[in-house]
XYZ file of N, CA and C in Angstrom:
537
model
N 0.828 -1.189 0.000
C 0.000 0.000 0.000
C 0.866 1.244 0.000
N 0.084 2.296 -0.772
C 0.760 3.709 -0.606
C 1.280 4.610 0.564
N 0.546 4.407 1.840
C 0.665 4.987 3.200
C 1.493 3.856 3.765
N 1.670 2.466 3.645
C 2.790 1.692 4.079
C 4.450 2.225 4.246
N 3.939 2.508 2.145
C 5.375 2.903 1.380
C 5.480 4.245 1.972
N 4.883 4.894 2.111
C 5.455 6.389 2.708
C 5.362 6.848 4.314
N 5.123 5.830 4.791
C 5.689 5.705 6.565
C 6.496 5.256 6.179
N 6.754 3.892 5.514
C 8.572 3.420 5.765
C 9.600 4.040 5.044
N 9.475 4.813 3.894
C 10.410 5.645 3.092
C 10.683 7.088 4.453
N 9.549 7.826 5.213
C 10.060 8.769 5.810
C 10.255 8.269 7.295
N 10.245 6.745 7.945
C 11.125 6.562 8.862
C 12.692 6.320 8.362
N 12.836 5.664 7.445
C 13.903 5.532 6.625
C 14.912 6.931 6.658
N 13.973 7.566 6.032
C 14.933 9.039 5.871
C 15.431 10.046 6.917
N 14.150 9.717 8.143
C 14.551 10.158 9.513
C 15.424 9.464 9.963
N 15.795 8.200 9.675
C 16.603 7.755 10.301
C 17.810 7.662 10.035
N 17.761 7.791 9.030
C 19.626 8.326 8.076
C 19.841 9.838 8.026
N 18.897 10.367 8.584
C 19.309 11.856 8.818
C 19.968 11.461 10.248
N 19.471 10.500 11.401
C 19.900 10.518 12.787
C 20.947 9.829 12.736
N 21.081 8.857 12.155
C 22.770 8.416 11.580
C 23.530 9.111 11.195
N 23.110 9.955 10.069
C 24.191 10.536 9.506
C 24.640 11.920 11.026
N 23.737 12.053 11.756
C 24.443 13.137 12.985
C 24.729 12.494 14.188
N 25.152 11.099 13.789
C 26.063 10.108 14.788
C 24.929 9.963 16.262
N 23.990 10.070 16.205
C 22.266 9.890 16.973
C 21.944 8.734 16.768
N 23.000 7.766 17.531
C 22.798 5.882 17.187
C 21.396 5.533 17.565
N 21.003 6.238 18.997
C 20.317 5.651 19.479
C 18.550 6.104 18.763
N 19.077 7.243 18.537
C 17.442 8.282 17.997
C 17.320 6.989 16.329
N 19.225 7.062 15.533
C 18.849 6.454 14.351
C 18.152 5.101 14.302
N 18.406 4.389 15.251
C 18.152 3.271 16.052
C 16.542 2.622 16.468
N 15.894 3.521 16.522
C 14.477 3.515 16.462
C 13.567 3.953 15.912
N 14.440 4.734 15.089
C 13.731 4.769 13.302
C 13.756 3.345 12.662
N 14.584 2.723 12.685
C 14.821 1.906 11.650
C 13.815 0.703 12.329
N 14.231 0.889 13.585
C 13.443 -0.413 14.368
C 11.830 0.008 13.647
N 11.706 1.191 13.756
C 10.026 1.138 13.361
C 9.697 1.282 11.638
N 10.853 1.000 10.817
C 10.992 0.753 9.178
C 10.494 -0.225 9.250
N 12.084 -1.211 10.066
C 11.719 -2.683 10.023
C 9.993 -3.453 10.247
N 9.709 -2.192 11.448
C 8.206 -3.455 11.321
C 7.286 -2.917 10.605
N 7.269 -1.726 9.760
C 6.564 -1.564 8.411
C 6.370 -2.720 7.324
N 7.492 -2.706 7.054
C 8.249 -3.902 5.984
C 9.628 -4.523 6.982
N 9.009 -5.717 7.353
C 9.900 -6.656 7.974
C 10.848 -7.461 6.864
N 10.694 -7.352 5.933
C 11.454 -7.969 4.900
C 12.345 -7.308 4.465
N 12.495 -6.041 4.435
C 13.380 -5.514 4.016
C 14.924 -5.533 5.078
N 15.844 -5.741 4.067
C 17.284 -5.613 4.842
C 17.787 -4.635 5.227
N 17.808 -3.779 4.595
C 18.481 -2.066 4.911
C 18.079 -1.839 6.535
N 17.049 -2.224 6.730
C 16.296 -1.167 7.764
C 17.858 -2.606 9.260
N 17.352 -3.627 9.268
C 17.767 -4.606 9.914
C 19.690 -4.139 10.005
N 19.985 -4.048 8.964
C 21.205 -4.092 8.571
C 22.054 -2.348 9.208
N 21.301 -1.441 9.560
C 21.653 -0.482 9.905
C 21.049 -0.567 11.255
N 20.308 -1.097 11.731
C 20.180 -0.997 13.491
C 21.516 -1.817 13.737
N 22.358 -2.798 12.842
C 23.264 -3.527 13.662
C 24.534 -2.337 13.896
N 24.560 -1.586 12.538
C 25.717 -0.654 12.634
C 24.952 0.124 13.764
N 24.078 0.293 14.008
C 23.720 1.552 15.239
C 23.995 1.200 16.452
N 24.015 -0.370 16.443
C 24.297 -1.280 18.100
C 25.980 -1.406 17.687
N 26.437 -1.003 16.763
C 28.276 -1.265 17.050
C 28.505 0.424 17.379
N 28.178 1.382 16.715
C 27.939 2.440 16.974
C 27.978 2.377 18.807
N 26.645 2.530 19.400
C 26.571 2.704 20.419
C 27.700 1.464 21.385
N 27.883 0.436 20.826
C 28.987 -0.453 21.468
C 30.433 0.992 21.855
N 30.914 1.188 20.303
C 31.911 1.877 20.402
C 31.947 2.612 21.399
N 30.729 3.577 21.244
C 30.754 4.864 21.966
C 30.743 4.505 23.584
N 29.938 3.761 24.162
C 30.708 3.126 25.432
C 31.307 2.663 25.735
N 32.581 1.928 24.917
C 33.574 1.177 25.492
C 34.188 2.655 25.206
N 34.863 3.834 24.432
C 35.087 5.324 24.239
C 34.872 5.532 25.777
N 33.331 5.722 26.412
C 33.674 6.551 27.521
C 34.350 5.454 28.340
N 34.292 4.371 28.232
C 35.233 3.592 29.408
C 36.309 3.876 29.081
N 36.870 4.033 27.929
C 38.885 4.135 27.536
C 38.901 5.316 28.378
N 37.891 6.495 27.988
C 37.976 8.317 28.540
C 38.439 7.969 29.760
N 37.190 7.288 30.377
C 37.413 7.206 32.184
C 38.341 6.619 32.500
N 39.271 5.373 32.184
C 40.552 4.818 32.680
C 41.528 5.720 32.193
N 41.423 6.302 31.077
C 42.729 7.329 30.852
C 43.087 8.167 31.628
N 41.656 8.868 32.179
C 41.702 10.072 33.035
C 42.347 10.090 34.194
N 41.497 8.712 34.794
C 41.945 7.857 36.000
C 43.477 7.536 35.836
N 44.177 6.927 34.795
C 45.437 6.649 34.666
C 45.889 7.986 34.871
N 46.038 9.017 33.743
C 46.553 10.182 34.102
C 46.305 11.299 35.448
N 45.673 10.849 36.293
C 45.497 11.364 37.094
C 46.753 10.406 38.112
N 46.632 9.152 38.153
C 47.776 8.649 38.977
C 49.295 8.978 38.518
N 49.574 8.720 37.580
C 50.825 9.053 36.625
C 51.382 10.241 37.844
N 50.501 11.209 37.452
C 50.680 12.684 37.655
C 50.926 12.787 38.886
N 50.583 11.693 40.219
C 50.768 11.572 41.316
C 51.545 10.668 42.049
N 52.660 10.530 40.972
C 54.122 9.391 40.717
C 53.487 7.919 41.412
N 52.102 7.546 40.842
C 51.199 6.615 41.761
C 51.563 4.919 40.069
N 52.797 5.405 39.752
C 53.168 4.592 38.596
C 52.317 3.208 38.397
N 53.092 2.191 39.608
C 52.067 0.451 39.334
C 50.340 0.938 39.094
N 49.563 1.694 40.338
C 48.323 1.749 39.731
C 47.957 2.812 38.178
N 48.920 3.630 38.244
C 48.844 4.307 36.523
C 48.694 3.188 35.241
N 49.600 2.326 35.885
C 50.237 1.405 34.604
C 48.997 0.538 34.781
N 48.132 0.214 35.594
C 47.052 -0.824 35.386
C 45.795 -0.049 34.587
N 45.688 1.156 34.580
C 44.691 1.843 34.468
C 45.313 1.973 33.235
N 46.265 2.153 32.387
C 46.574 2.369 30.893
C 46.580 0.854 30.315
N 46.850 -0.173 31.280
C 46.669 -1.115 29.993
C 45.028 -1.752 30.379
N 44.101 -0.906 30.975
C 42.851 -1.099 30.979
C 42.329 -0.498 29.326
N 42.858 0.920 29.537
C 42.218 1.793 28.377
C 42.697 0.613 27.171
N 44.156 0.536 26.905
C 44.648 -0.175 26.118
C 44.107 -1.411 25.538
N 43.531 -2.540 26.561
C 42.567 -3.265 26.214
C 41.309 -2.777 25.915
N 40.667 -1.698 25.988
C 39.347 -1.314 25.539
C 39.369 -1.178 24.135
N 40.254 -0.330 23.798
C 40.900 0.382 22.235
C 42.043 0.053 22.006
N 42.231 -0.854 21.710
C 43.449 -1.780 21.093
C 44.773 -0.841 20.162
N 43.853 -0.001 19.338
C 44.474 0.732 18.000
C 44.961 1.894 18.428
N 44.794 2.579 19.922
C 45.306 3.986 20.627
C 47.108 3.378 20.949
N 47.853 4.686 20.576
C 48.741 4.403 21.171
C 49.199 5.114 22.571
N 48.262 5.946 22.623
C 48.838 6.707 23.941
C 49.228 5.818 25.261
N 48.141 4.786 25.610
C 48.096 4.449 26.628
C 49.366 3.214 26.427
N 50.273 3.217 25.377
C 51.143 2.109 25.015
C 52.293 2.544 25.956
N 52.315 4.217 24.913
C 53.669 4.743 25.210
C 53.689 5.322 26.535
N 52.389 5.347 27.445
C 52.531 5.777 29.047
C 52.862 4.188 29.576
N 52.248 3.592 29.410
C 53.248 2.019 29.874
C 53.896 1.937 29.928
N 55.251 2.012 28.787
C 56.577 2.436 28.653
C 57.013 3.697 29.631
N 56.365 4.860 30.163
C 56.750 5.547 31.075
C 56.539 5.253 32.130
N 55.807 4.664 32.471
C 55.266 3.777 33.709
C 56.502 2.927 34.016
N 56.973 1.982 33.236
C 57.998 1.207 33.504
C 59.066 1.438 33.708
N 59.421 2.624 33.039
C 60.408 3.255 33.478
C 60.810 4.380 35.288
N 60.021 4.878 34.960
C 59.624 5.509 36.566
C 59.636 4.121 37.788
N 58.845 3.158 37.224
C 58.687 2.134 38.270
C 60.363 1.483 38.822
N 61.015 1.569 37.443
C 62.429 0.544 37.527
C 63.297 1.969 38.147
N 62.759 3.055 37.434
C 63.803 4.517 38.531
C 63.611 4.212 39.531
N 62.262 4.179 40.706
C 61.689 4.015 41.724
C 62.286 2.758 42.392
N 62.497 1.774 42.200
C 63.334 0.109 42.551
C 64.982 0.655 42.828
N 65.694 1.500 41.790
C 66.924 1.781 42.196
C 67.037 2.715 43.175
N 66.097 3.962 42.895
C 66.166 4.773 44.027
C 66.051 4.051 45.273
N 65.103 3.208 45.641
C 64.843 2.385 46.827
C 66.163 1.600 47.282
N 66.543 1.151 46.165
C 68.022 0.079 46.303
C 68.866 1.052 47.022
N 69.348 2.409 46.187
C 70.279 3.609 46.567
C 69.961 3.915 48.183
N 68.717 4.366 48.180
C 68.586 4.852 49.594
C 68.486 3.879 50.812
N 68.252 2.405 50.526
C 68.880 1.092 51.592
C 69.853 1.108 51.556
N 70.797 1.448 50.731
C 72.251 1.044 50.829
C 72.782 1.934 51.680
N 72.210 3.162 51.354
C 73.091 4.313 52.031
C 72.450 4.461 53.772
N 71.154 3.912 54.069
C 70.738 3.916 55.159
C 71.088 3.011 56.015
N 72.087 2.026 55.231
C 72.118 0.364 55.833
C 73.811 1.084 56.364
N 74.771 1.890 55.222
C 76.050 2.533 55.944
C 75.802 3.067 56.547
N 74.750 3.808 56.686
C 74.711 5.415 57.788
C 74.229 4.555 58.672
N 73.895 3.554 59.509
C 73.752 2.824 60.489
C 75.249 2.100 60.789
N 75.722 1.578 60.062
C 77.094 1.162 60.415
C 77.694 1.712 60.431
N 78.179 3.227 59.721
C 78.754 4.075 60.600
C 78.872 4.641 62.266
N 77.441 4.715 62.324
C 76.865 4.933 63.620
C 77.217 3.924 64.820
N 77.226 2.927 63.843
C 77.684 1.610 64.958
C 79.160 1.588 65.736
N 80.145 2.285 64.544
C 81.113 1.854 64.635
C 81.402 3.011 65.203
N 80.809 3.873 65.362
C 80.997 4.889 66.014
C 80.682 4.746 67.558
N 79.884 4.420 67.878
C 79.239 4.027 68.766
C 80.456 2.821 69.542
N 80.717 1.571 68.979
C 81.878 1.432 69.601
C 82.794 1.359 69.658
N 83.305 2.543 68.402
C 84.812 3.273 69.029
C 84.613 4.164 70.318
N 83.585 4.793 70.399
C 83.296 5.197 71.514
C 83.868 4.534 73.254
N 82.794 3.462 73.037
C 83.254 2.655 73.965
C 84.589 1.901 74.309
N 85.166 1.752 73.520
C 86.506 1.156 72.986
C 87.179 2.497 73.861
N 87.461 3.046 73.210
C 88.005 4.745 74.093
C 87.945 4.852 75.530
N 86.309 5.089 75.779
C 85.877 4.987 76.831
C 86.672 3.938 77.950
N 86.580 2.627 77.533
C 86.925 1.267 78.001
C 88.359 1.410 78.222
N 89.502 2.076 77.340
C 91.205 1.751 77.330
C 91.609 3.400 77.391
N 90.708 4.120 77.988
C 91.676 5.647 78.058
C 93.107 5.699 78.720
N 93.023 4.642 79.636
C 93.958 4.666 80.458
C 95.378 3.948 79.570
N 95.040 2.905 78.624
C 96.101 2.857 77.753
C 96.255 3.523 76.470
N 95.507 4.619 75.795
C 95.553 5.022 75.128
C 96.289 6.289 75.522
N 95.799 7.265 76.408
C 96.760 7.793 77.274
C 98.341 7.345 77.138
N 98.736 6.323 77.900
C 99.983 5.739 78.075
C 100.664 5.983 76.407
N 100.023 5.457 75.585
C 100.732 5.074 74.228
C 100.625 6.901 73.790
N 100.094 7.266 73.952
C 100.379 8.725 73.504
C 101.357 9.267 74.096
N 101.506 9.160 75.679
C 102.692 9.689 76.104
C 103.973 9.045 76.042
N 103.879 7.604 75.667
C 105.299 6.886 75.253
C 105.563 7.395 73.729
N 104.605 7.470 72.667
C 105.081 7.811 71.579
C 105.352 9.688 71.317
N 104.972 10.599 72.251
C 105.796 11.690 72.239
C 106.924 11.295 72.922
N 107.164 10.854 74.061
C 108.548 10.629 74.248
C 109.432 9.401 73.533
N 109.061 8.685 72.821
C 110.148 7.857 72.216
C 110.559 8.214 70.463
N 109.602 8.857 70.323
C 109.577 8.942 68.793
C 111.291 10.247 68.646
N 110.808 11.158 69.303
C 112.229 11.922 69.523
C 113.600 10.986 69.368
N 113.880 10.165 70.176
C 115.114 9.278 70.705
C 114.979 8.452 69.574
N 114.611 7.673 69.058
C 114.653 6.792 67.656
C 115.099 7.602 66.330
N 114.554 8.737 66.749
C 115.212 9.150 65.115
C 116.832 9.626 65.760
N 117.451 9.510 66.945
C 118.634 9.453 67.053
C 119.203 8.242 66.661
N 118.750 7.176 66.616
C 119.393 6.138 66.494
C 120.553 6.132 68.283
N 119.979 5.870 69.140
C 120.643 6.102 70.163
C 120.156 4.142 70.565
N 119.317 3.351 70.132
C 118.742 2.096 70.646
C 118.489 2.012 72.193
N 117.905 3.459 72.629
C 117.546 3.559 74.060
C 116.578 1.956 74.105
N 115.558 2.374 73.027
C 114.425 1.334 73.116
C 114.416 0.295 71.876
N 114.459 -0.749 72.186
C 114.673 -1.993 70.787
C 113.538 -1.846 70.106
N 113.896 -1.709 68.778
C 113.122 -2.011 67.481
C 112.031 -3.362 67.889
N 111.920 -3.719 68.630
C 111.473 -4.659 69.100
C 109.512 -4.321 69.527
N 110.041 -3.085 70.416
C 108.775 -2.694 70.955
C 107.695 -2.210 70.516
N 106.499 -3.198 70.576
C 105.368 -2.505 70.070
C 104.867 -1.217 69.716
N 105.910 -0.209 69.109
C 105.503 0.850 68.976
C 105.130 1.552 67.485
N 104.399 0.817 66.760
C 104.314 0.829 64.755
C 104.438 2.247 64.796
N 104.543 2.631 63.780
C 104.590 3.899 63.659
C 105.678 5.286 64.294
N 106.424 4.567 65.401
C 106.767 6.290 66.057
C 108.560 5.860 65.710
């Protein structure tokens, strides 16, 4: 019939006007109501599927948006391991982006800076404790032998003089290295 053909020709045309202004969902229920004009026809069937990949895209899009954001928001807060999970989230959403590739690659890098820095600053916290130690008991050591440390100071101002005479007041013998 004539009023058949011209409901389904101007859902048709409404609905490739709402396609063509990327309106998946508006184009989407045009066609649905082509299709049950004339259920036989393919066009109408065949463009609700592009309108359901359409609208697929466009939400897995705002999911990449939202993990990117989320990623770049950690990045930015040297929060690297959870950055790097949140980019190869986006990354699995949208396969064909490279951004979230080449922040992985910065991610990994910061992460492996972050491991040496950690290494650097144990090492140096693990000496600056054994310094301390050894400080600590030379201390005591001191503390403990003043009374012979004393002695050897005042034997080596007085013997060191007489040896460089070569006079053998005191034999080469005596524990005295150095004087």
């Amino acid at each position: 019939s004539a009023g058949k053909k011209a409901s389904y020709d101007a859902a048709i045309k409404d609905a490739d006007a709402k396609f063509a202004a990327k309106d998946w969902a508006g184009a989407k229920a045009k066609y649905t109501e082509a299709s049950g004009i004339f259920p036989v026809e393919v066009y109408p069937k065949d463009q609700i599927k592009k309108c359901d990949d359409e609208i697929a895209k466009a939400a897995n899009k705002a999911k990449y948006d939202a993990a990117i954001a989320d990623a770049d928001t950690k990045f930015k807060a040297a929060d690297y391991s959870n950055a790097k999970l949140k980019y190869q989230e986006a990354s699995a959403l949208i396969t064909t982006e490279q951004y979230p590739k080449d922040q992985i690659v910065k991610c990994d890098a910061e992460i492996a800076k972050q491991g040496l820095d950690k290494q650097y600053n144990d090492a140096i916290a693990a000496a600056s404790f054994a310094l301390c130690l050894a400080r600590s008991k030379l201390g005591i050591a001191i503390a403990a032998n003043k009374d012979m440390i004393a002695t050897t100071i005042m034997i080596s101002t007085s013997v060191k003089p007489y040896r460089s005479l070569n006079l053998n007041i005191f034999p080469s013998s005596l524990p005295l290295k150095g004087f």
